[in-house]
XYZ file of C-alpha atoms in Angstrom:
584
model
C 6.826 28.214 7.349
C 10.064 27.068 5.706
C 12.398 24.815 8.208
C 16.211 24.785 7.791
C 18.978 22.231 9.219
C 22.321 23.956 9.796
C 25.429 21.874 8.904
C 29.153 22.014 9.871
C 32.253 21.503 11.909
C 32.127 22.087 15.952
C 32.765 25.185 17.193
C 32.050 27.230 13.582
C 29.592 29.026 14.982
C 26.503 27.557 13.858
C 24.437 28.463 17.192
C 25.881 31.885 17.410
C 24.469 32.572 14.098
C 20.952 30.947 14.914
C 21.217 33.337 17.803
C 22.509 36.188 16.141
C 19.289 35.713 13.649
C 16.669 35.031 16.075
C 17.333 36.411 19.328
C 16.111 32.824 20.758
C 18.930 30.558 22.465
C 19.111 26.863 20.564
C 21.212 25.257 22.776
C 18.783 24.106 25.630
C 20.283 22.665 28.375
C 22.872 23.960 30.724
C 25.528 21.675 29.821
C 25.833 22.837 26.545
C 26.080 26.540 27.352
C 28.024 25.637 30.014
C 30.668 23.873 27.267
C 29.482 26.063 24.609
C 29.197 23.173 22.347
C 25.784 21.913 20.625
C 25.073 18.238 21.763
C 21.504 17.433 21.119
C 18.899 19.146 18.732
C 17.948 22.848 19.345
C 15.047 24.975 17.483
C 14.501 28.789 17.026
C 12.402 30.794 14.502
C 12.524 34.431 12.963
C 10.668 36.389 10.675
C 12.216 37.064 7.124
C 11.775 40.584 5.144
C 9.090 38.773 2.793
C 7.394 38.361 6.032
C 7.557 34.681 5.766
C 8.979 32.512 8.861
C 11.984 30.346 8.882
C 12.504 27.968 11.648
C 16.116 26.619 12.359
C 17.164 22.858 13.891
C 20.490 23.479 14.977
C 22.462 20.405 14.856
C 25.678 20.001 16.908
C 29.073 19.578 15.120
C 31.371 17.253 17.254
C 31.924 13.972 15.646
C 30.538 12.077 18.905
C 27.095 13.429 18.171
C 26.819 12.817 14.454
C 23.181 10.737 15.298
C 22.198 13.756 16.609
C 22.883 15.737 14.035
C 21.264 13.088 11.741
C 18.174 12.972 13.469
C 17.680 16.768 12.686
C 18.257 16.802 9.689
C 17.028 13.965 8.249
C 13.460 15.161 8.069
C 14.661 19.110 6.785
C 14.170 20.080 2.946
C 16.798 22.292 3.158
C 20.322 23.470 4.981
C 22.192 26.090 5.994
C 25.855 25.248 5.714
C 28.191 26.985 8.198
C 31.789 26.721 7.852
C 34.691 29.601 9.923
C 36.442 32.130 8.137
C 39.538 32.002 10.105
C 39.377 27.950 10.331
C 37.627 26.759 6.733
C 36.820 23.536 5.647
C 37.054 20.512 8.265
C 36.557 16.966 9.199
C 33.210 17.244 10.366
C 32.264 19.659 7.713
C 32.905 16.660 5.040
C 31.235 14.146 7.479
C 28.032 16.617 7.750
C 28.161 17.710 3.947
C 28.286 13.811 2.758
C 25.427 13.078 5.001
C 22.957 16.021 2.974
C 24.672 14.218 0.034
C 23.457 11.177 1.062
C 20.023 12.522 1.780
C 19.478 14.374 -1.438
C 19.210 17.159 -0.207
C 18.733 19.483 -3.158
C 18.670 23.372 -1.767
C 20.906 24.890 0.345
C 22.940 27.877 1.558
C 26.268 28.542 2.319
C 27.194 30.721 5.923
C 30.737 31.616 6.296
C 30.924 32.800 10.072
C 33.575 34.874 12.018
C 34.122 36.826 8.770
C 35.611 39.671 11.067
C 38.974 37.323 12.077
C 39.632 36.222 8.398
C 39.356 37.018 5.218
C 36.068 34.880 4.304
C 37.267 34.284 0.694
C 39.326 31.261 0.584
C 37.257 29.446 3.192
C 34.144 30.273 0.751
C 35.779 29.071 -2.600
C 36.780 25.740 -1.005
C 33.172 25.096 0.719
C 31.658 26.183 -2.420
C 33.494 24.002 -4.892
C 32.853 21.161 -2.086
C 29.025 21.722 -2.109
C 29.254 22.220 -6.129
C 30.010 18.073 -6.106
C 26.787 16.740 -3.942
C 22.904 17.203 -4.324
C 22.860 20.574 -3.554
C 25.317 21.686 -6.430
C 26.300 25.711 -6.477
C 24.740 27.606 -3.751
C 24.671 30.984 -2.283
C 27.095 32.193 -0.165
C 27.093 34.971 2.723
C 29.761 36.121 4.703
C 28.598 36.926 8.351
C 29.939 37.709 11.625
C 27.969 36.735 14.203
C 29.701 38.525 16.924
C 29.648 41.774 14.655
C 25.852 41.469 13.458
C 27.990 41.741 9.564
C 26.244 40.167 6.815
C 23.222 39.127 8.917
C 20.444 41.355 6.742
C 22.601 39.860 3.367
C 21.914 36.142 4.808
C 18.016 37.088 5.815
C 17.925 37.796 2.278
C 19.473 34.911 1.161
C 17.272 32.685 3.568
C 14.195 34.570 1.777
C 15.188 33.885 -1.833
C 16.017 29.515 -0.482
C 12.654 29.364 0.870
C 10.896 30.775 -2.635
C 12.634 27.808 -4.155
C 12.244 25.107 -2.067
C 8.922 23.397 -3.522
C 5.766 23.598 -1.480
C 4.741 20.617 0.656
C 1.967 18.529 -0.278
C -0.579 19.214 2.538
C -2.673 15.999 1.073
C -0.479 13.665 1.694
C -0.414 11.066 4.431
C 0.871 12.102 7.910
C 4.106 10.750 9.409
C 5.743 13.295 11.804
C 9.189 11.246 12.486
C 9.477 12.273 16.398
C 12.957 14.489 17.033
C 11.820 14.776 20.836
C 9.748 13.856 23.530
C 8.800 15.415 27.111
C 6.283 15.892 29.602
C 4.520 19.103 30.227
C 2.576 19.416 33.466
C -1.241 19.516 33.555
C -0.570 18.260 29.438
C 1.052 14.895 29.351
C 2.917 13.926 26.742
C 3.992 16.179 23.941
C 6.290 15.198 21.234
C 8.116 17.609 18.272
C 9.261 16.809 15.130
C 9.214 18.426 11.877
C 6.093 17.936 9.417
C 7.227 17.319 5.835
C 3.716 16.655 4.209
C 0.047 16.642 5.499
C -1.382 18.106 7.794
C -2.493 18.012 11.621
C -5.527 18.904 13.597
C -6.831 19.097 17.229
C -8.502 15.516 17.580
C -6.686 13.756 15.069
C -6.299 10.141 15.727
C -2.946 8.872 14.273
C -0.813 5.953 14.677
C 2.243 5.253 16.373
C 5.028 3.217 14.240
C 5.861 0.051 15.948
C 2.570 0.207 18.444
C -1.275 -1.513 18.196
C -2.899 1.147 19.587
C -3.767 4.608 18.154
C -3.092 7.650 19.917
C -5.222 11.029 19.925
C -3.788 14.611 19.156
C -5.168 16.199 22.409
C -3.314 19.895 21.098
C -0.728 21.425 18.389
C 1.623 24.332 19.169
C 3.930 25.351 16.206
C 6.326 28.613 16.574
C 5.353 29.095 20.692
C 1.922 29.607 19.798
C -1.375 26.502 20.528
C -3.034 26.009 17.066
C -6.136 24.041 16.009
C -4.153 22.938 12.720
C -0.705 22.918 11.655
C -0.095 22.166 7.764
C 3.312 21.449 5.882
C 6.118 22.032 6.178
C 6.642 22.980 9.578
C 7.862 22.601 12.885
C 5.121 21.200 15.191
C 4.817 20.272 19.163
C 1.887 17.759 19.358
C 0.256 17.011 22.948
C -0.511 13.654 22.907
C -3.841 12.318 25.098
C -3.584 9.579 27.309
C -0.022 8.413 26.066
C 2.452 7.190 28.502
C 6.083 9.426 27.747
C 7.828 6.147 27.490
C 5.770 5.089 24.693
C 7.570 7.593 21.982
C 11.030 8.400 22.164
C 13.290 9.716 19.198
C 13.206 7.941 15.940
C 9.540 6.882 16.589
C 7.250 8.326 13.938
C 3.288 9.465 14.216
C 1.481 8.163 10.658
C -1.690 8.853 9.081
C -3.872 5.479 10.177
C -3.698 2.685 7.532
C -1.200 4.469 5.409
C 1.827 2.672 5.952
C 3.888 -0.640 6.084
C 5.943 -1.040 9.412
C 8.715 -3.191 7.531
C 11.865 -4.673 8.233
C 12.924 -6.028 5.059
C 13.825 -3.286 2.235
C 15.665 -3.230 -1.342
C 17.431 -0.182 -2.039
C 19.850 1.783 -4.621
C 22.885 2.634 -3.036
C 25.209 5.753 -3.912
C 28.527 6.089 -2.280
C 30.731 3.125 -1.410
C 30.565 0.016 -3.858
C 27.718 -2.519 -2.143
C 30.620 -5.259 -2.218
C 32.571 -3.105 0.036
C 30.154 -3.008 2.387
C 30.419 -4.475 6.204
C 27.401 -6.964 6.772
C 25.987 -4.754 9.570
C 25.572 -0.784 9.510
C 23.284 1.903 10.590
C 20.223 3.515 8.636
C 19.265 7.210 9.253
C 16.270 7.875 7.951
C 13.641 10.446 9.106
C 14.905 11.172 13.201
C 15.309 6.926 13.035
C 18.661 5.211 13.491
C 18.441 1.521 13.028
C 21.480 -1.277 12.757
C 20.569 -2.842 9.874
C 21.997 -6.072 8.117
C 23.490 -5.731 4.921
C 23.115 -8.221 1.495
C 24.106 -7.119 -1.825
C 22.529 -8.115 -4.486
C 24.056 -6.111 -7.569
C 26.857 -3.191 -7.781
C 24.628 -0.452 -6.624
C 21.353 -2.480 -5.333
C 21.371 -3.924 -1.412
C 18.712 -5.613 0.706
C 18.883 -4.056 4.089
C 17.248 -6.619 7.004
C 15.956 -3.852 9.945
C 16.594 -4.351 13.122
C 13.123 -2.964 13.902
C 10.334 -1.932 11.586
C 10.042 1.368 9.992
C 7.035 3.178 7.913
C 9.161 3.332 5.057
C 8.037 4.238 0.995
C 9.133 3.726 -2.099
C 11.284 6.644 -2.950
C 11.995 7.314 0.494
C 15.878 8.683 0.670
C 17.804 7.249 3.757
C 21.800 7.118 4.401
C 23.893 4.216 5.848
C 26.568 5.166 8.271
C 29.225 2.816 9.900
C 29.272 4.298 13.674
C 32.374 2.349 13.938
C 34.513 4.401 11.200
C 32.666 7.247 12.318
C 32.172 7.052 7.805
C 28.664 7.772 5.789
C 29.190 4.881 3.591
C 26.180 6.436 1.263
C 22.556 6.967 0.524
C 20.101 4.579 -0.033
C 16.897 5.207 -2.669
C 14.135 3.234 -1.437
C 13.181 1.097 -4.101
C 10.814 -1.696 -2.812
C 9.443 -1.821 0.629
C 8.200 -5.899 -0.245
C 10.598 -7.358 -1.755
C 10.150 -11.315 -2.757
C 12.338 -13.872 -0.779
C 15.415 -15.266 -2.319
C 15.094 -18.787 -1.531
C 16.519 -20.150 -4.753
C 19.747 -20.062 -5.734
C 20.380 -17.607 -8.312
C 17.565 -15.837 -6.678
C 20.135 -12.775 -5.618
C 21.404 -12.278 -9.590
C 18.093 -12.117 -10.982
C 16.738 -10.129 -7.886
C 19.734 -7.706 -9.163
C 18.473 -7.457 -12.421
C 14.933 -6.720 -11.550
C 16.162 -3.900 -9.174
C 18.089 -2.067 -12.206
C 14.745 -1.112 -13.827
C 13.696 1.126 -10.110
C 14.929 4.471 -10.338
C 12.687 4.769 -6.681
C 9.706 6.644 -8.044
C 6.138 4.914 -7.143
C 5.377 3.585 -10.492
C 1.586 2.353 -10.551
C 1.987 0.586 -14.017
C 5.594 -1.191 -13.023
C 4.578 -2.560 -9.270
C 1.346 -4.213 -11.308
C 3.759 -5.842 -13.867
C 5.641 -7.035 -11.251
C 3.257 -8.191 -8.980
C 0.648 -9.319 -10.991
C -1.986 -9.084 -8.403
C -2.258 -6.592 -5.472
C -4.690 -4.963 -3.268
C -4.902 -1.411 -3.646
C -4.496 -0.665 0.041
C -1.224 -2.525 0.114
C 0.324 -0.218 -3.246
C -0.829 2.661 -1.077
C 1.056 2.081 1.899
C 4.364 1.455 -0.380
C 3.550 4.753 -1.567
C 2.786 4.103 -4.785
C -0.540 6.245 -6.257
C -3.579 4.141 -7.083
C -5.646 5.486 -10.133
C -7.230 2.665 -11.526
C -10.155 0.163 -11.436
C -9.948 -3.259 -8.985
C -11.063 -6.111 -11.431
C -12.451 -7.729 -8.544
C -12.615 -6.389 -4.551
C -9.750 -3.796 -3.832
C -7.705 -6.146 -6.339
C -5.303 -4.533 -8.545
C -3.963 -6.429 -11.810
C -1.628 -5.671 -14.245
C -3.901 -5.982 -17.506
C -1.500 -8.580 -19.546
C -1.344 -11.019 -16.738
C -5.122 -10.794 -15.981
C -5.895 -11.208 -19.861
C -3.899 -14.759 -19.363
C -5.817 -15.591 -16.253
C -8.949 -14.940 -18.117
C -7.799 -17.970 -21.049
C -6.510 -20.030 -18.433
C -9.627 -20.410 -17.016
C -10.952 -21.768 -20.124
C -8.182 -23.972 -20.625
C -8.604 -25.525 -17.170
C -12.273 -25.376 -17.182
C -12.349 -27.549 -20.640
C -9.384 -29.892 -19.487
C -10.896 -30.731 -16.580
C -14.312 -31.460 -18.517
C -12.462 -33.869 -20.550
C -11.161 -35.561 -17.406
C -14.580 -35.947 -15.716
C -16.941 -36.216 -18.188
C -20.140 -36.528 -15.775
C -19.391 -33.738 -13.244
C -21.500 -30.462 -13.938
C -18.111 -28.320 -13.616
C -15.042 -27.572 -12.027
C -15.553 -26.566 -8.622
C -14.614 -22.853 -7.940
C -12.083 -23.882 -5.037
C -10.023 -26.351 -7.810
C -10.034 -23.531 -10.437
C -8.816 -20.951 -8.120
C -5.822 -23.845 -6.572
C -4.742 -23.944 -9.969
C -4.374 -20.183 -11.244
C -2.544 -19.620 -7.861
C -5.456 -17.100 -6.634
C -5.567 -15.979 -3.388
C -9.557 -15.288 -3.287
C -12.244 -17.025 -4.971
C -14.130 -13.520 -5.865
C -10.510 -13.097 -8.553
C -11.947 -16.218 -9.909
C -15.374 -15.274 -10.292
C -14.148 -12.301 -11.446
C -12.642 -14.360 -14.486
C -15.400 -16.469 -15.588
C -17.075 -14.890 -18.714
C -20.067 -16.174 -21.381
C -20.443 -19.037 -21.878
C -19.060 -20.525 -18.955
C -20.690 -19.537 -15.605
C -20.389 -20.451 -12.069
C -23.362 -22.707 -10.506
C -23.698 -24.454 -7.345
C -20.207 -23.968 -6.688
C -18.872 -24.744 -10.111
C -17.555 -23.610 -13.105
C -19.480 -24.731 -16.275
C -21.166 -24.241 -19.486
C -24.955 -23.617 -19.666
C -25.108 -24.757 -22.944
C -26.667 -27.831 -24.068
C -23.405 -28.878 -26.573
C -21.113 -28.492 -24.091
C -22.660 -31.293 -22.427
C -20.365 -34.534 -22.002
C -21.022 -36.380 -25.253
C -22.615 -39.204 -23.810
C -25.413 -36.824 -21.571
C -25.442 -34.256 -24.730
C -26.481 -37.339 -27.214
C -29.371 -38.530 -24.613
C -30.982 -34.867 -23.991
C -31.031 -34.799 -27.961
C -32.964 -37.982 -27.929
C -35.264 -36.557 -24.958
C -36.060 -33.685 -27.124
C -36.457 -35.363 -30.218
C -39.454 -38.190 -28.579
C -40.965 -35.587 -26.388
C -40.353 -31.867 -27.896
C -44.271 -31.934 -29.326
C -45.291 -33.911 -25.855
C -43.321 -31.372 -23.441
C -45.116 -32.592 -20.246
C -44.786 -36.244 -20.873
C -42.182 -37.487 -18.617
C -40.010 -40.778 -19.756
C -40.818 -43.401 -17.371
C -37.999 -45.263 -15.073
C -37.257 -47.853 -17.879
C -37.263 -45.247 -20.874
C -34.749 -42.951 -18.718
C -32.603 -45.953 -18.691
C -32.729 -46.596 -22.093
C -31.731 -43.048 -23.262
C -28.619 -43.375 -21.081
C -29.880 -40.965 -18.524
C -28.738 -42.293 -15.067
C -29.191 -40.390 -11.705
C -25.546 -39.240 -12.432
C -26.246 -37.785 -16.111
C -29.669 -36.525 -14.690
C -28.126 -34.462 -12.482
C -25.341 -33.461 -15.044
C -27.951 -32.255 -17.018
C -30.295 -30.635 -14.704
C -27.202 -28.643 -13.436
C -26.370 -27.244 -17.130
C -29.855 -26.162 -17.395
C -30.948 -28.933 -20.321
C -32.997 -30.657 -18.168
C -35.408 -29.969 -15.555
C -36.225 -32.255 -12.506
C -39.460 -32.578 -10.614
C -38.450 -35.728 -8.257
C -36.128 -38.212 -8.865
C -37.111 -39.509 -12.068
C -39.666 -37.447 -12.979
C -37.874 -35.268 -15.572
C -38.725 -32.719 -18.511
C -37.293 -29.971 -21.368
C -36.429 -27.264 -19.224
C -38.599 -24.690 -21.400
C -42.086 -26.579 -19.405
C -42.516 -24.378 -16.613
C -42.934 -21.373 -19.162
C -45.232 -23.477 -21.690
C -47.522 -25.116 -18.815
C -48.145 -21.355 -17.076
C -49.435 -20.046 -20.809
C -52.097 -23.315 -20.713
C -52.944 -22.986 -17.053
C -53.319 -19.218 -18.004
C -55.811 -19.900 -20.574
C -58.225 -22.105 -18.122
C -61.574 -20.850 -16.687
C -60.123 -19.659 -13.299
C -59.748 -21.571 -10.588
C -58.777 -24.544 -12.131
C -58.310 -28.230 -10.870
C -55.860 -30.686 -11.084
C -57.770 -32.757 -13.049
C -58.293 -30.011 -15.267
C -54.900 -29.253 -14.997
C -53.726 -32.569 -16.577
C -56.087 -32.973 -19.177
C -55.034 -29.504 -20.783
C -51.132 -30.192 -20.442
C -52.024 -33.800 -21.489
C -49.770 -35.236 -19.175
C -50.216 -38.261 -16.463
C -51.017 -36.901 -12.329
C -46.823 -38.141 -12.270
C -46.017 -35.324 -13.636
C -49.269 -32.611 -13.134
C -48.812 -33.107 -9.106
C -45.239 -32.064 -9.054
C -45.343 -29.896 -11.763
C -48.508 -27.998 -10.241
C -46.575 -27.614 -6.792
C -43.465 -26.578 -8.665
C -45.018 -23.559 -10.024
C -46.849 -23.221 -6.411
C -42.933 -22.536 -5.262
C -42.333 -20.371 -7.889
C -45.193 -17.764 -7.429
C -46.612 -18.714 -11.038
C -49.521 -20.199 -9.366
C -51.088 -20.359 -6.336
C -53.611 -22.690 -4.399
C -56.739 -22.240 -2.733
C -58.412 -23.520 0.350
C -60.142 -25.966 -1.409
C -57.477 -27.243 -3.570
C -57.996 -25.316 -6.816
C -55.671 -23.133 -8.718
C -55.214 -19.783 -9.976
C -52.472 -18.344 -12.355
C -50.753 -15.193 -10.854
C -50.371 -12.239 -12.864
């Protein structure tokens, strides 16, 4: 399907020629063809000669319902332009063409109506030369009457050969179906329309609801008059919501893909049009069928932070106008460029902010947010809309690679200096380290630790022997030296003492690994456990304790707690009658 937004000044015929096209009435209620005058939003559909459909929102013209005409359009790749013969180019014409402008809307086609009262040709080369200056640049032109049924097969045509251009939706992408209407239908419930720019939508579907906690169900899909189990991109689509109240979704609301999106209220954005200094502090922001007073700061010539009067699923890239209702004036479009920007708290904050914001051009940049933000969770660079092709370093977090290379020597740096400042303590603990790289989770920091530091009992150290503080280093040296060809003697109380090995430097060393404990100050090399199992394995099986000590030559101090050490450890095991054997 390929969806169109007409565009122009009242009373140029714009409904007669949706009419005239489809034989379907767009004006819906009886006050407008009462007045003959579009107010609100009105939708017909027709077959092309490729066989193709195109489906028409026709937007009213009178300046009071510009909104209107915004909400329609706002969520349209394309428009069909329709300016009078007999009256050409007028107020609301400008008002309707700056607002595409503002859009970016890049395709487009021009209608001159009543072509039977006037020559069309001036009224064309004015409207065309008009267009030529926006988004949509030169177009195609027809001249049709609608009254006549002159030019209509020549603007079928035309409306073919627009639709082969406009690019094909991305049927992959997330769901948000900004809502242009909503109504009850008896024996249904609620059913809301809109039209679907990307994705796609199926019977059962559960979706969100911008602005709400609770997710609603899509209970049925109708698209062209007809109930479908799936409606894909683009498109105009009804969906029949289950169980939702009708005074839960009103226009401007949007239905999103779950998880997909930020609701945000705070925005940075490129601005073309007006100069952001000339701006009035409070406007309006059309974007999607959404029209939201917004709060306006600049921050450079062309860059603006808009404050939201209510939150909207917004992306980077995301084009949006500002309009002051006021001046009844489109004071320009806005290119989304960051949908979480940083506070500017400091003073100078707004400059720099500025400068920043000149590198955006609006297009999700996976590489750029990372250098920005340094650290991000994938989820949260998906809901801005920016693409997400590369490996978490730790959890769903993202990094940019230069910053994380400098976490990675910080820790070392912080790691040593904090060795230096507590010379006994087996580490830094895990919850200081990540305080002082400004982490948010401790898994970044463990994450970060590399060979030869590791984490252990909560701290950040080095397993090796020489990174010891000097003064426990220089007194497992001595242990090894007196006992290395004795390695299950134990140093007695008095000896530990002498060697400089307190409970405090026990512990420092048992914790690196140089030392192991078997009670309080019963301690040996740490390589024991391996060399007693080798000369327990090599005793007539069972063996006792007394046997036990006499082949490790070692005192029952050390055999007892040794022996029920390796009990723990599965190397042994003992038997009813208090003998040994060695598992294998």
């Amino acid at each position: 399907m390929f969806v169109v937004a007409t565009a122009g000044h009242v009373d140029h015929g714009k409904s007669t020629l949706v009419r005239a096209l489809t034989g379907m009435e767009p004006d819906r209620w009886a006050e407008e063809r009462r007045r003959g005058m579009t107010i609100d939003l009105g939708f017909a559909w027709t077959t092309l000669p490729s066989g193709g459909t195109v489906a028409f929102v026709d937007v009213p013209g009178h300046e009071r319902f510009v909104p209107n005409m915004l909400a329609g359009v706002g969520p349209v790749p394309a428009a069909l332009i329709v300016v009078a013969a007999d009256e050409g180019w007028m107020p609301q014409s400008a008002e309707h063409l700056a607002a595409l402008d503002a859009l970016g809307v890049a395709y487009g086609l021009l209608a001159v109506t009543r072509a039977d009262l006037a020559d069309p040709g001036p009224a064309t080369a004015r409207a065309l030369a008009e267009i030529a200056a926006t988004s949509l640049g030169a177009v195609p032109s027809v001249a049709v009457s609608g009254l006549t049924g002159a030019g209509l097969p020549e603007l079928r045509t035309a409306l073919d050969h627009l639709a082969a251009r406009v690019p094909a939706a991305v049927v992959d992408d997330p769901v948000r179906l900004w809502v242009d209407r909503s109504f009850t239908v008896r024996g249904s419930g609620t059913v809301v329309t809109g039209t679907l720019g990307g994705g796609r939508l199926r019977v059962g579907d559960e979706l969100e609801v911008a602005g709400a906690d609770e997710p609603v169900r899509v209970r049925g899909l109708h698209s062209l008059g007809e109930a479908r189990p799936e409606v894909t991109a683009v498109a105009r689509v009804a969906v029949n919501l289950r169980g939702t109240p009708r005074d839960r979704l009103g226009r401007g609301d949007a239905l999103l893909t779950p998880g997909r999106f930020h609701r945000i209220d705070l925005v940075d954005v490129r601005l073309t049009g007006d100069p952001a200094a000339d701006l009035p502090a409070t406007l309006t922001l059309h974007v999607g069928s959404a029209a939201v007073p917004v709060r306006v700061r600049p921050l450079g010539t062309d860059t603006v932070r808009l404050r939201l009067a209510r939150p909207l699923p917004l992306l980077v890239g995301d084009r949006a106008l500002l309009r002051d209702p006021g001046r009844h004036h489109v004071s320009g479009g806005v290119r989304v460029l960051d949908v979480a920007p940083p506070p500017l708290a400091r003073r100078g904050a707004a400059a720099a902010r500025a400068q920043v914001l000149t590198e955006l051009d609006g297009r999700p940049d996976l590489a750029g947010e990372l250098r920005r933000r340094r650290l991000v969770r994938a989820g949260a660079l998906t809901r801005m809309g920016v693409p997400v092709h590369t490996a978490p370093v730790a959890g769903d977090w993202l990094a940019d690679p230069v910053h994380w290379q400098r976490l990675g020597e910080q820790v070392t740096e912080e790691v040593a200096r904090y060795a230096r400042d507590h010379p006994l303590e087996p580490g830094m603990p895990v919850d200081a380290l990540r305080q002082r790289l400004a982490l948010p989770e401790r898994a970044l920091v463990e994450a970060l630790v590399r060979p030869p530091l590791r984490i252990h009992a909560g701290r950040v150290g080095t397993a090796s022997v020489d990174a010891l503080p000097e003064p426990v280093a220089r007194a497992v040296r001595r242990v090894r030296a007196e006992y290395g060809d004795r390695p299950f003697r134990a140093p007695e109380a008095d000896r530990l003492v002498d060697l400089g090995l307190g409970p405090r430097e026990i512990g420092t060393a048992v914790r690196a690994g140089a030392l192991l404990r078997l009670t309080d100050n019963v301690v040996l090399l740490p390589d024991a456990l391996d060399g007693a199992v080798r000369v327990l394995a090599g005793l007539p099986q069972p063996f006792t304790l007394s046997a036990a000590r006499q082949a490790l030559d070692t005192t029952r101090r050390v055999a007892v707690p040794l022996l029920e050490l390796l009990d723990r450890r599965g190397a042994t095991r003992r038997l009813p009658d208090d003998a040994r054997i060695v598992v294998t």
